[in-house]
PDB file of C-alpha atoms and ligand atoms in Angstrom:
ATOM      1  CA  MET F  21       0.000   0.000   0.000  1.00 88.00           C
ATOM      2  CA  ILE F  22       0.975   3.588  -0.475  1.00 90.00           C
ATOM      3  CA  THR F  23       0.726   5.323   2.869  1.00 91.00           C
ATOM      4  CA  ASN F  24       0.623   8.957   3.910  1.00 92.00           C
ATOM      5  CA  LYS F  25      -1.227  10.119   0.800  1.00 93.00           C
ATOM      6  CA  PRO F  26      -1.555  13.898   0.652  1.00 95.00           C
ATOM      7  CA  ALA F  27      -4.846  15.779   0.962  1.00 96.00           C
ATOM      8  CA  PRO F  28      -5.647  18.207  -1.892  1.00 96.00           C
ATOM      9  CA  ASP F  29      -5.721  21.202   0.445  1.00 93.00           C
ATOM     10  CA  GLU F  30      -2.067  20.683   1.350  1.00 94.00           C
ATOM     11  CA  PHE F  31      -1.178  21.575  -2.233  1.00 96.00           C
ATOM     12  CA  LYS F  32      -3.696  24.405  -2.369  1.00 94.00           C
ATOM     13  CA  ASN F  33      -2.279  26.009   0.764  1.00 92.00           C
ATOM     14  CA  LEU F  34       1.237  25.680  -0.600  1.00 94.00           C
ATOM     15  CA  SER F  35       0.085  27.240  -3.835  1.00 95.00           C
ATOM     16  CA  VAL F  36      -1.427  30.252  -2.060  1.00 92.00           C
ATOM     17  CA  GLN F  37       1.652  30.685   0.101  1.00 92.00           C
ATOM     18  CA  TYR F  38       4.048  30.630  -2.864  1.00 94.00           C
ATOM     19  CA  LEU F  39       1.847  33.093  -4.695  1.00 94.00           C
ATOM     20  CA  ALA F  40       1.752  35.410  -1.680  1.00 91.00           C
ATOM     21  CA  GLN F  41       5.546  35.244  -1.485  1.00 92.00           C
ATOM     22  CA  SER F  42       5.861  35.989  -5.187  1.00 95.00           C
ATOM     23  CA  VAL F  43       3.696  39.115  -4.873  1.00 94.00           C
ATOM     24  CA  ASP F  44       5.243  40.124  -1.527  1.00 92.00           C
ATOM     25  CA  LEU F  45       8.715  40.286  -3.071  1.00 94.00           C
ATOM     26  CA  LEU F  46       7.453  42.783  -5.652  1.00 95.00           C
ATOM     27  CA  LEU F  47       5.258  44.636  -3.196  1.00 92.00           C
ATOM     28  CA  LYS F  48       7.918  45.202  -0.536  1.00 91.00           C
ATOM     29  CA  THR F  49      10.396  46.437  -3.113  1.00 93.00           C
ATOM     30  CA  GLU F  50       7.866  48.753  -4.774  1.00 91.00           C
ATOM     31  CA  MET F  51       6.842  50.150  -1.401  1.00 87.00           C
ATOM     32  CA  ALA F  52      10.457  50.799  -0.452  1.00 89.00           C
ATOM     33  CA  LEU F  53      11.152  52.454  -3.828  1.00 88.00           C
ATOM     34  CA  THR F  54       8.043  54.653  -3.843  1.00 83.00           C
ATOM     35  CA  GLN F  55       7.873  55.133  -0.070  1.00 78.00           C
ATOM     36  CA  GLY F  56       4.418  53.610  -0.248  1.00 70.00           C
ATOM     37  CA  ASP F  57       3.066  56.252  -2.615  1.00 72.00           C
ATOM     38  CA  TRP F  58       1.046  54.275  -5.178  1.00 67.00           C
ATOM     39  CA  GLY F  59      -0.387  57.457  -6.607  1.00 61.00           C
ATOM     40  CA  ALA F  60       3.014  58.386  -8.032  1.00 62.00           C
ATOM     41  CA  ASP F  61       2.621  55.681 -10.699  1.00 63.00           C
ATOM     42  CA  GLU F  62       6.307  55.761 -11.567  1.00 69.00           C
ATOM     43  CA  VAL F  63       7.509  52.899 -13.707  1.00 71.00           C
ATOM     44  CA  LEU F  64      10.859  52.604 -11.869  1.00 84.00           C
ATOM     45  CA  GLU F  65      12.472  50.956 -14.904  1.00 86.00           C
ATOM     46  CA  GLU F  66      16.061  51.489 -13.874  1.00 88.00           C
ATOM     47  CA  GLU F  67      15.463  50.557 -10.243  1.00 90.00           C
ATOM     48  CA  TRP F  68      13.955  47.246 -11.284  1.00 91.00           C
ATOM     49  CA  GLU F  69      16.730  46.579 -13.824  1.00 91.00           C
ATOM     50  CA  ASN F  70      19.129  46.588 -10.904  1.00 92.00           C
ATOM     51  CA  ARG F  71      16.946  44.204  -8.924  1.00 93.00           C
ATOM     52  CA  GLN F  72      16.795  41.228 -11.276  1.00 93.00           C
ATOM     53  CA  GLY F  73      17.474  38.802  -8.430  1.00 93.00           C
ATOM     54  CA  ILE F  74      14.257  39.820  -6.675  1.00 95.00           C
ATOM     55  CA  LEU F  75      12.286  39.457  -9.912  1.00 95.00           C
ATOM     56  CA  GLY F  76      13.859  36.055 -10.560  1.00 95.00           C
ATOM     57  CA  ASN F  77      12.870  34.836  -7.094  1.00 96.00           C
ATOM     58  CA  SER F  78       9.369  36.218  -7.556  1.00 97.00           C
ATOM     59  CA  LEU F  79       9.075  34.353 -10.870  1.00 97.00           C
ATOM     60  CA  ILE F  80      10.276  31.099  -9.289  1.00 96.00           C
ATOM     61  CA  MET F  81       7.691  31.461  -6.503  1.00 97.00           C
ATOM     62  CA  LEU F  82       4.943  32.157  -9.057  1.00 98.00           C
ATOM     63  CA  PHE F  83       5.913  29.055 -10.984  1.00 97.00           C
ATOM     64  CA  LEU F  84       5.898  26.936  -7.812  1.00 97.00           C
ATOM     65  CA  SER F  85       2.448  28.286  -7.052  1.00 97.00           C
ATOM     66  CA  ILE F  86       1.122  27.245 -10.468  1.00 97.00           C
ATOM     67  CA  GLU F  87       2.753  23.819 -10.203  1.00 97.00           C
ATOM     68  CA  ASN F  88       1.192  23.202  -6.789  1.00 97.00           C
ATOM     69  CA  TYR F  89      -2.146  24.458  -8.004  1.00 97.00           C
ATOM     70  CA  PHE F  90      -2.131  21.768 -10.729  1.00 97.00           C
ATOM     71  CA  LYS F  91      -1.216  19.200  -8.060  1.00 97.00           C
ATOM     72  CA  TYR F  92      -4.155  20.375  -5.954  1.00 96.00           C
ATOM     73  CA  ARG F  93      -6.646  19.961  -8.792  1.00 95.00           C
ATOM     74  CA  ILE F  94      -5.247  16.556  -9.758  1.00 96.00           C
ATOM     75  CA  CYS F  95      -5.071  15.375  -6.135  1.00 97.00           C
ATOM     76  CA  LYS F  96      -8.773  16.189  -5.749  1.00 96.00           C
ATOM     77  CA  VAL F  97      -9.431  13.399  -8.265  1.00 96.00           C
ATOM     78  CA  ASP F  98      -6.821  10.971  -6.893  1.00 96.00           C
ATOM     79  CA  PRO F  99      -3.358  11.536  -5.366  1.00 95.00           C
ATOM     80  CA  LEU F 100      -2.109   8.450  -7.249  1.00 94.00           C
ATOM     81  CA  LEU F 101      -2.386  10.445 -10.480  1.00 95.00           C
ATOM     82  CA  LEU F 102       0.474  12.575  -9.220  1.00 96.00           C
ATOM     83  CA  ILE F 103       2.989   9.747  -9.048  1.00 94.00           C
ATOM     84  CA  ALA F 104       5.461   9.443 -11.909  1.00 94.00           C
ATOM     85  CA  GLY F 105       6.711   6.180 -13.379  1.00 89.00           C
ATOM     86  CA  GLU F 106       5.108   2.826 -13.976  1.00 88.00           C
ATOM     87  CA  PRO F 107       3.102   1.435 -11.040  1.00 87.00           C
ATOM     88  CA  SER F 108       5.123  -1.812 -11.193  1.00 85.00           C
ATOM     89  CA  ARG F 109       8.179   0.252 -10.286  1.00 83.00           C
ATOM     90  CA  TRP F 110       6.610   2.026  -7.333  1.00 84.00           C
ATOM     91  CA  GLY F 111       8.316  -0.571  -5.122  1.00 81.00           C
ATOM     92  CA  LEU F 112       5.212  -1.802  -3.331  1.00 80.00           C
ATOM     93  CA  SER F 113       6.286  -5.464  -3.460  1.00 79.00           C
ATOM     94  CA  LYS F 114       8.552  -4.882  -0.465  1.00 79.00           C
ATOM     95  CA  GLY F 115       5.680  -3.655   1.695  1.00 85.00           C
ATOM     96  CA  ASN F 116       4.252  -0.240   2.342  1.00 89.00           C
ATOM     97  CA  LYS F 117       5.675   2.792   0.644  1.00 88.00           C
ATOM     98  CA  ASN F 118       5.430   6.336   1.923  1.00 91.00           C
ATOM     99  CA  PHE F 119       3.942   8.731  -0.660  1.00 92.00           C
ATOM    100  CA  GLU F 120       6.698  11.211   0.147  1.00 91.00           C
ATOM    101  CA  ASP F 121       9.332   8.763  -1.127  1.00 88.00           C
ATOM    102  CA  LEU F 122       7.789   8.493  -4.588  1.00 90.00           C
ATOM    103  CA  PHE F 123       8.462  10.866  -7.451  1.00 93.00           C
ATOM    104  CA  ILE F 124       5.800  13.337  -8.535  1.00 94.00           C
ATOM    105  CA  HIS F 125       5.267  14.197 -12.195  1.00 95.00           C
ATOM    106  CA  GLN F 126       7.065  17.209 -13.541  1.00 94.00           C
ATOM    107  CA  PHE F 127       5.304  20.308 -14.770  1.00 94.00           C
ATOM    108  CA  ASP F 128       4.644  19.295 -18.401  1.00 93.00           C
ATOM    109  CA  ASP F 129       3.058  16.008 -17.331  1.00 95.00           C
ATOM    110  CA  LEU F 130       1.003  17.720 -14.613  1.00 95.00           C
ATOM    111  CA  LEU F 131      -0.295  20.113 -17.256  1.00 93.00           C
ATOM    112  CA  VAL F 132      -1.466  17.243 -19.488  1.00 93.00           C
ATOM    113  CA  ILE F 133      -3.144  15.389 -16.587  1.00 94.00           C
ATOM    114  CA  TYR F 134      -4.777  18.606 -15.387  1.00 94.00           C
ATOM    115  CA  GLN F 135      -6.372  19.137 -18.776  1.00 92.00           C
ATOM    116  CA  GLU F 136      -7.565  15.540 -18.921  1.00 91.00           C
ATOM    117  CA  ILE F 137      -9.184  15.523 -15.483  1.00 91.00           C
ATOM    118  CA  THR F 138     -10.749  18.961 -15.711  1.00 86.00           C
ATOM    119  CA  GLU F 139     -11.755  18.472 -19.344  1.00 79.00           C
ATOM    120  CA  GLU F 140     -10.891  22.107 -19.748  1.00 73.00           C
ATOM    121  CA  GLY F 141      -8.862  22.919 -22.751  1.00 79.00           C
ATOM    122  CA  ILE F 142      -6.391  25.565 -21.675  1.00 89.00           C
ATOM    123  CA  ASP F 143      -6.516  28.650 -23.844  1.00 91.00           C
ATOM    124  CA  LEU F 144      -3.620  28.770 -26.309  1.00 92.00           C
ATOM    125  CA  GLY F 145      -2.375  32.126 -25.017  1.00 94.00           C
ATOM    126  CA  VAL F 146      -2.367  30.803 -21.446  1.00 94.00           C
ATOM    127  CA  LYS F 147      -0.476  27.685 -22.540  1.00 93.00           C
ATOM    128  CA  GLN F 148       2.129  29.795 -24.278  1.00 95.00           C
ATOM    129  CA  ARG F 149       2.574  31.923 -21.175  1.00 96.00           C
ATOM    130  CA  LEU F 150       2.967  28.819 -18.989  1.00 96.00           C
ATOM    131  CA  ASN F 151       5.568  27.449 -21.357  1.00 95.00           C
ATOM    132  CA  GLU F 152       7.447  30.720 -21.363  1.00 95.00           C
ATOM    133  CA  LEU F 153       7.363  30.835 -17.557  1.00 95.00           C
ATOM    134  CA  ARG F 154       8.699  27.295 -17.367  1.00 94.00           C
ATOM    135  CA  LYS F 155      11.642  28.176 -19.615  1.00 94.00           C
ATOM    136  CA  LYS F 156      12.410  31.344 -17.683  1.00 94.00           C
ATOM    137  CA  ARG F 157      12.150  29.491 -14.378  1.00 93.00           C
ATOM    138  CA  ASN F 158      14.624  26.851 -15.619  1.00 91.00           C
ATOM    139  CA  LYS F 159      17.070  29.497 -16.757  1.00 90.00           C
ATOM    140  CA  TYR F 160      16.815  31.327 -13.446  1.00 89.00           C
ATOM    141  CA  THR F 161      17.322  28.216 -11.351  1.00 88.00           C
ATOM    142  CA  HIS F 162      20.447  27.436 -13.382  1.00 88.00           C
ATOM    143  CA  GLY F 163      21.712  31.000 -13.214  1.00 83.00           C
ATOM    144  CA  LEU F 164      21.524  31.373 -16.987  1.00 80.00           C
ATOM    145  CA  HIS F 165      18.821  33.996 -17.404  1.00 77.00           C
ATOM    146  CA  ARG F 166      20.192  36.923 -19.405  1.00 81.00           C
ATOM    147  CA  ALA F 167      17.050  38.751 -20.593  1.00 86.00           C
ATOM    148  CA  ILE F 168      15.790  41.612 -18.414  1.00 90.00           C
ATOM    149  CA  LEU F 169      12.692  40.831 -16.366  1.00 93.00           C
ATOM    150  CA  ASN F 170      10.248  43.503 -15.204  1.00 94.00           C
ATOM    151  CA  PRO F 171       7.472  43.462 -12.607  1.00 95.00           C
ATOM    152  CA  LYS F 172       4.799  43.976 -15.289  1.00 95.00           C
ATOM    153  CA  TYR F 173       5.598  40.590 -16.815  1.00 96.00           C
ATOM    154  CA  ILE F 174       5.251  38.817 -13.471  1.00 97.00           C
ATOM    155  CA  ILE F 175       2.052  40.644 -12.475  1.00 97.00           C
ATOM    156  CA  GLU F 176       0.514  40.002 -15.899  1.00 97.00           C
ATOM    157  CA  SER F 177       1.400  36.315 -15.647  1.00 98.00           C
ATOM    158  CA  THR F 178      -0.112  36.208 -12.161  1.00 98.00           C
ATOM    159  CA  ALA F 179      -3.320  37.791 -13.472  1.00 97.00           C
ATOM    160  CA  ILE F 180      -3.523  35.325 -16.377  1.00 97.00           C
ATOM    161  CA  TYR F 181      -3.030  32.426 -13.957  1.00 97.00           C
ATOM    162  CA  LEU F 182      -5.613  33.597 -11.422  1.00 96.00           C
ATOM    163  CA  THR F 183      -8.169  34.586 -14.052  1.00 95.00           C
ATOM    164  CA  SER F 184      -7.852  31.564 -16.348  1.00 94.00           C
ATOM    165  CA  LEU F 185      -6.946  28.644 -14.091  1.00 94.00           C
ATOM    166  CA  TRP F 186      -7.973  29.303 -10.479  1.00 93.00           C
ATOM    167  CA  GLU F 187     -11.429  27.756 -10.140  1.00 86.00           C
ATOM    168  CA  GLU F 188     -12.709  29.386  -6.962  1.00 82.00           C
ATOM    169  CA  ASN F 189     -12.651  32.898  -5.535  1.00 86.00           C
ATOM    170  CA  TRP F 190      -8.906  33.478  -5.178  1.00 91.00           C
ATOM    171  CA  THR F 191      -9.296  36.532  -2.907  1.00 91.00           C
ATOM    172  CA  ARG F 192     -11.112  34.387  -0.345  1.00 87.00           C
ATOM    173  CA  ASP F 193      -8.535  31.600  -0.603  1.00 86.00           C
ATOM    174  CA  PHE F 194      -5.869  34.216  -0.154  1.00 85.00           C
ATOM    175  CA  LYS F 195      -7.398  35.829   2.894  1.00 82.00           C
ATOM    176  CA  SER F 196      -7.750  32.468   4.621  1.00 78.00           C
ATOM    177  CA  ALA F 197      -4.094  31.561   4.003  1.00 74.00           C
ATOM    178  CA  MET F 198      -2.580  34.951   4.775  1.00 72.00           C
ATOM    179  CA  LEU F 199      -0.351  35.240   7.792  1.00 66.00           C
ATOM    180  CA  THR F 200      -1.093  38.560   9.384  1.00 65.00           C
ATOM    181  CA  GLU F 201       0.266  39.984  12.614  1.00 63.00           C
ATOM    182  CA  PRO F 202      -2.470  41.825  14.483  1.00 62.00           C
ATOM    183  CA  LEU F 203      -0.984  45.293  14.824  1.00 59.00           C
ATOM    184  CA  TYR F 204      -2.757  48.609  15.353  1.00 59.00           C
ATOM    185  CA  GLY F 205      -5.722  47.009  17.124  1.00 67.00           C
ATOM    186  CA  LEU F 206      -7.361  45.733  13.941  1.00 73.00           C
ATOM    187  CA  THR F 207      -9.028  42.330  13.887  1.00 79.00           C
ATOM    188  CA  ASN F 208      -7.402  39.510  11.923  1.00 80.00           C
ATOM    189  CA  GLU F 209     -10.040  39.866   9.248  1.00 82.00           C
ATOM    190  CA  GLU F 210      -9.330  43.578   8.907  1.00 85.00           C
ATOM    191  CA  GLU F 211      -5.589  42.890   8.729  1.00 83.00           C
ATOM    192  CA  GLU F 212      -6.223  40.445   5.892  1.00 84.00           C
ATOM    193  CA  GLN F 213      -8.271  43.038   4.038  1.00 88.00           C
ATOM    194  CA  MET F 214      -5.502  45.610   4.396  1.00 88.00           C
ATOM    195  CA  MET F 215      -2.957  43.103   3.101  1.00 87.00           C
ATOM    196  CA  LEU F 216      -5.227  42.367   0.171  1.00 91.00           C
ATOM    197  CA  LEU F 217      -5.564  46.106  -0.434  1.00 93.00           C
ATOM    198  CA  SER F 218      -1.814  46.368  -1.040  1.00 90.00           C
ATOM    199  CA  TYR F 219      -2.026  43.427  -3.442  1.00 92.00           C
ATOM    200  CA  PHE F 220      -4.862  45.123  -5.340  1.00 94.00           C
ATOM    201  CA  LYS F 221      -2.773  48.296  -5.602  1.00 92.00           C
ATOM    202  CA  ILE F 222       0.296  46.632  -7.064  1.00 93.00           C
ATOM    203  CA  PHE F 223      -1.883  44.676  -9.499  1.00 95.00           C
ATOM    204  CA  GLU F 224      -3.598  47.908 -10.449  1.00 94.00           C
ATOM    205  CA  LYS F 225      -0.296  49.623 -11.127  1.00 92.00           C
ATOM    206  CA  TYR F 226       0.777  47.079 -13.730  1.00 94.00           C
ATOM    207  CA  LEU F 227      -2.551  45.977 -15.245  1.00 96.00           C
ATOM    208  CA  THR F 228      -5.096  47.791 -17.381  1.00 96.00           C
ATOM    209  CA  ALA F 229      -8.335  48.875 -15.648  1.00 95.00           C
ATOM    210  CA  ASN F 230     -10.212  46.027 -17.351  1.00 95.00           C
ATOM    211  CA  GLU F 231      -7.622  43.395 -16.521  1.00 96.00           C
ATOM    212  CA  LEU F 232      -7.778  44.418 -12.869  1.00 96.00           C
ATOM    213  CA  ARG F 233     -11.579  44.242 -12.735  1.00 97.00           C
ATOM    214  CA  LYS F 234     -11.527  40.835 -14.366  1.00 95.00           C
ATOM    215  CA  LEU F 235      -8.882  39.645 -11.905  1.00 96.00           C
ATOM    216  CA  ILE F 236     -10.832  40.683  -8.818  1.00 95.00           C
ATOM    217  CA  GLY F 237     -14.199  39.618 -10.254  1.00 94.00           C
ATOM    218  CA  MET F 238     -15.626  43.140 -10.450  1.00 96.00           C
ATOM    219  CA  PRO F 239     -18.080  44.070 -13.253  1.00 95.00           C
ATOM    220  CA  SER F 240     -16.364  45.913 -16.090  1.00 95.00           C
ATOM    221  CA  THR F 241     -18.506  49.047 -15.774  1.00 94.00           C
ATOM    222  CA  GLY F 242     -19.564  51.337 -12.945  1.00 95.00           C
ATOM    223  CA  ARG F 243     -17.714  54.101 -11.115  1.00 95.00           C
ATOM    224  CA  ARG F 244     -15.551  52.984  -8.198  1.00 97.00           C
ATOM    225  CA  TYR F 245     -16.118  54.382  -4.701  1.00 97.00           C
ATOM    226  CA  LEU F 246     -14.246  54.314  -1.423  1.00 98.00           C
ATOM    227  CA  CYS F 247     -15.471  51.721   1.058  1.00 97.00           C
ATOM    228  CA  PRO F 248     -16.117  53.462   4.401  1.00 96.00           C
ATOM    229  CA  TYR F 249     -15.196  50.322   6.402  1.00 96.00           C
ATOM    230  CA  CYS F 250     -11.951  49.640   4.554  1.00 96.00           C
ATOM    231  CA  LYS F 251     -11.043  53.349   4.482  1.00 95.00           C
ATOM    232  CA  ASN F 252     -11.535  53.504   8.234  1.00 93.00           C
ATOM    233  CA  CYS F 253      -9.242  50.456   8.663  1.00 91.00           C
ATOM    234  CA  SER F 254      -6.617  51.881   6.334  1.00 91.00           C
ATOM    235  CA  ILE F 255      -6.489  55.141   8.304  1.00 91.00           C
ATOM    236  CA  GLU F 256      -6.216  53.215  11.581  1.00 88.00           C
ATOM    237  CA  SER F 257      -3.400  51.086  10.241  1.00 85.00           C
ATOM    238  CA  GLY F 258      -1.546  54.094   8.845  1.00 83.00           C
ATOM    239  CA  ILE F 259      -1.878  53.053   5.192  1.00 81.00           C
ATOM    240  CA  THR F 260      -2.148  56.007   2.856  1.00 79.00           C
ATOM    241  CA  VAL F 261      -3.656  54.160  -0.107  1.00 85.00           C
ATOM    242  CA  ASN F 262      -7.315  54.486  -0.998  1.00 91.00           C
ATOM    243  CA  PRO F 263      -9.477  51.370  -0.753  1.00 96.00           C
ATOM    244  CA  ASN F 264     -11.689  52.394  -3.664  1.00 96.00           C
ATOM    245  CA  TYR F 265     -12.949  49.001  -4.747  1.00 97.00           C
ATOM    246  CA  ALA F 266     -16.676  49.478  -4.147  1.00 98.00           C
ATOM    247  CA  LEU F 267     -19.445  49.833  -6.749  1.00 97.00           C
ATOM    248  CA  LEU F 268     -23.092  50.872  -6.534  1.00 97.00           C
ATOM    249  CA  VAL F 269     -25.382  47.847  -6.660  1.00 95.00           C
ATOM    250  CA  PRO F 270     -27.316  47.842  -8.810  1.00 94.00           C
ATOM    251  CA  ASN F 271     -25.310  50.270 -10.919  1.00 91.00           C
ATOM    252  CA  LYS F 272     -28.094  52.868 -11.105  1.00 91.00           C
ATOM    253  CA  ALA F 273     -28.358  56.588 -10.376  1.00 87.00           C
ATOM    254  CA  GLU F 274     -30.773  56.039  -7.478  1.00 91.00           C
ATOM    255  CA  SER F 275     -28.976  53.085  -5.836  1.00 96.00           C
ATOM    256  CA  GLU F 276     -28.400  53.418  -2.098  1.00 97.00           C
ATOM    257  CA  THR F 277     -26.107  50.450  -1.564  1.00 97.00           C
ATOM    258  CA  ILE F 278     -22.466  49.865  -2.416  1.00 98.00           C
ATOM    259  CA  ASN F 279     -20.618  46.554  -2.498  1.00 97.00           C
ATOM    260  CA  CYS F 280     -16.914  46.409  -1.618  1.00 97.00           C
ATOM    261  CA  TRP F 281     -14.655  43.880  -3.352  1.00 96.00           C
ATOM    262  CA  LEU F 282     -12.125  43.954  -0.505  1.00 94.00           C
ATOM    263  CA  CYS F 283     -14.260  43.315   2.586  1.00 93.00           C
ATOM    264  CA  GLU F 284     -17.195  41.921   0.568  1.00 94.00           C
ATOM    265  CA  CYS F 285     -19.661  44.031   2.572  1.00 95.00           C
ATOM    266  CA  LEU F 286     -22.855  45.674   1.359  1.00 97.00           C
ATOM    267  CA  ILE F 287     -23.055  49.185   2.749  1.00 97.00           C
ATOM    268  CA  ASP F 288     -25.956  51.661   2.831  1.00 97.00           C
ATOM    269  CA  VAL F 289     -25.175  55.087   1.412  1.00 97.00           C
ATOM    270  CA  LYS F 290     -26.984  58.414   1.080  1.00 95.00           C
ATOM    271  CA  ARG F 291     -27.381  60.092  -2.274  1.00 95.00           C
ATOM    272  CA  SER F 292     -26.617  63.779  -1.998  1.00 94.00           C
ATOM    273  CA  SER F 293     -24.075  66.109  -3.568  1.00 95.00           C
ATOM    274  CA  CYS F 294     -20.638  66.468  -2.008  1.00 96.00           C
ATOM    275  CA  ILE F 295     -20.117  69.862  -0.372  1.00 95.00           C
ATOM    276  CA  LEU F 296     -16.932  70.420  -2.376  1.00 95.00           C
ATOM    277  CA  THR F 297     -17.833  72.150  -5.632  1.00 92.00           C
ATOM    278  CA  GLU F 298     -14.866  70.613  -7.475  1.00 95.00           C
ATOM    279  CA  CYS F 299     -16.045  67.103  -6.531  1.00 95.00           C
ATOM    280  CA  HIS F 300     -18.998  65.824  -8.539  1.00 93.00           C
ATOM    281  CA  GLY F 301     -19.596  62.922  -6.147  1.00 95.00           C
ATOM    282  CA  ASN F 302     -23.070  62.190  -4.798  1.00 95.00           C
ATOM    283  CA  VAL F 303     -22.492  59.029  -2.779  1.00 96.00           C
ATOM    284  CA  ILE F 304     -22.137  59.823   0.910  1.00 96.00           C
ATOM    285  CA  TYR F 305     -21.599  57.611   3.937  1.00 96.00           C
ATOM    286  CA  ALA F 306     -23.939  58.627   6.762  1.00 93.00           C
ATOM    287  CA  LYS F 307     -22.854  59.669  10.250  1.00 92.00           C
ATOM    288  CA  ASP F 308     -21.520  56.634  12.091  1.00 89.00           C
ATOM    289  CA  THR F 309     -19.902  56.669  15.505  1.00 88.00           C
ATOM    290  CA  HIS F 310     -18.257  53.295  14.950  1.00 89.00           C
ATOM    291  CA  TYR F 311     -16.346  54.305  11.816  1.00 91.00           C
ATOM    292  CA  GLU F 312     -15.256  57.685  13.075  1.00 89.00           C
ATOM    293  CA  HIS F 313     -12.720  58.390  10.309  1.00 91.00           C
ATOM    294  CA  THR F 314     -15.304  57.976   7.556  1.00 92.00           C
ATOM    295  CA  SER F 315     -18.435  59.149   9.345  1.00 93.00           C
ATOM    296  CA  ASN F 316     -20.384  61.542   7.125  1.00 94.00           C
ATOM    297  CA  CYS F 317     -17.853  61.417   4.321  1.00 96.00           C
ATOM    298  CA  CYS F 318     -18.000  61.633   0.513  1.00 97.00           C
ATOM    299  CA  LEU F 319     -17.062  58.269  -0.962  1.00 97.00           C
ATOM    300  CA  THR F 320     -15.723  59.889  -4.125  1.00 97.00           C
ATOM    301  CA  CYS F 321     -13.199  62.371  -2.726  1.00 95.00           C
ATOM    302  CA  GLY F 322     -13.088  61.212   0.896  1.00 94.00           C
ATOM    303  CA  SER F 323     -13.771  64.616   2.434  1.00 94.00           C
ATOM    304  CA  ALA F 324     -15.913  65.151   5.551  1.00 93.00           C
ATOM    305  CA  GLN F 325     -19.339  66.650   4.850  1.00 93.00           C
ATOM    306  CA  ASN F 326     -19.336  69.115   7.776  1.00 82.00           C
ATOM    307  CA  ARG F 327     -20.235  72.608   6.777  1.00 62.00           C
TER     308      ARG F 327
HETATM  309 ZN1   ZN D  20     -14.604  47.355   2.186  1.00 65.01          ZN
HETATM  310 ZN1   ZN D  21     -16.558  64.661  -2.675  1.00 65.01          ZN
END
């Protein structure tokens, strides 16, 4: 018998953790280079050219994430499908064999099995990108990569992977696997949302508006508003970036509810014009003693509505 067979979630958790590390490497460097000012929107070409090692590591982590994601999907059908080589050579004749001591298929084989078990043909463009990533990963691990990498390539590849292959809601999977240290008196859940906010911002910097919406599962139309809950958290945690990932639902002029793609909350809003003449916003968060930083505030420009 083969003992100690893995559970699918072991691979899924690994996949999320590698992905988080891949993005974290880019995020921490970007934040150090821009001093956390995402609004600056600098491309930082030269700075990144001098940091190829970080980009290489980020790419390796992304690749490991994809590889483990395939293992997760295959393992859900049967962990035995992961084992390479002919069954007669698995060495079971001498008694039990620990799963860990057997060889697992390499990436190309995992890709073929994944397509067979999911019966999903992978889009040609996605396949090409996976192949390219595999080649780059090999070159990096052997120290032979000469072409310049940039963060846009890695973020784009991440978006393609999460949009085309990840079957569930990746933001939820991410939040549940994130390791956050409760600082600033926020709850764990709020910490996770703030972490996710930084991820959204770096994705936003390197993706088109449509690519970002597709990645986070947001409809492609509708003006984006600040979320009063997330904005309150971001102020409390000292983050200067705007959590503006909320839309009116339904997307109509008279709607009095917004939905936030970070905290996934539905929030009641008032419809009245912002007191600032230069702001054309008319979505206002009512007075609220619990969310003191965003009480009575315009969700377009963020200013308090006190005359
Ligand atoms: Zn929110
Ligand atoms: Zn305003």
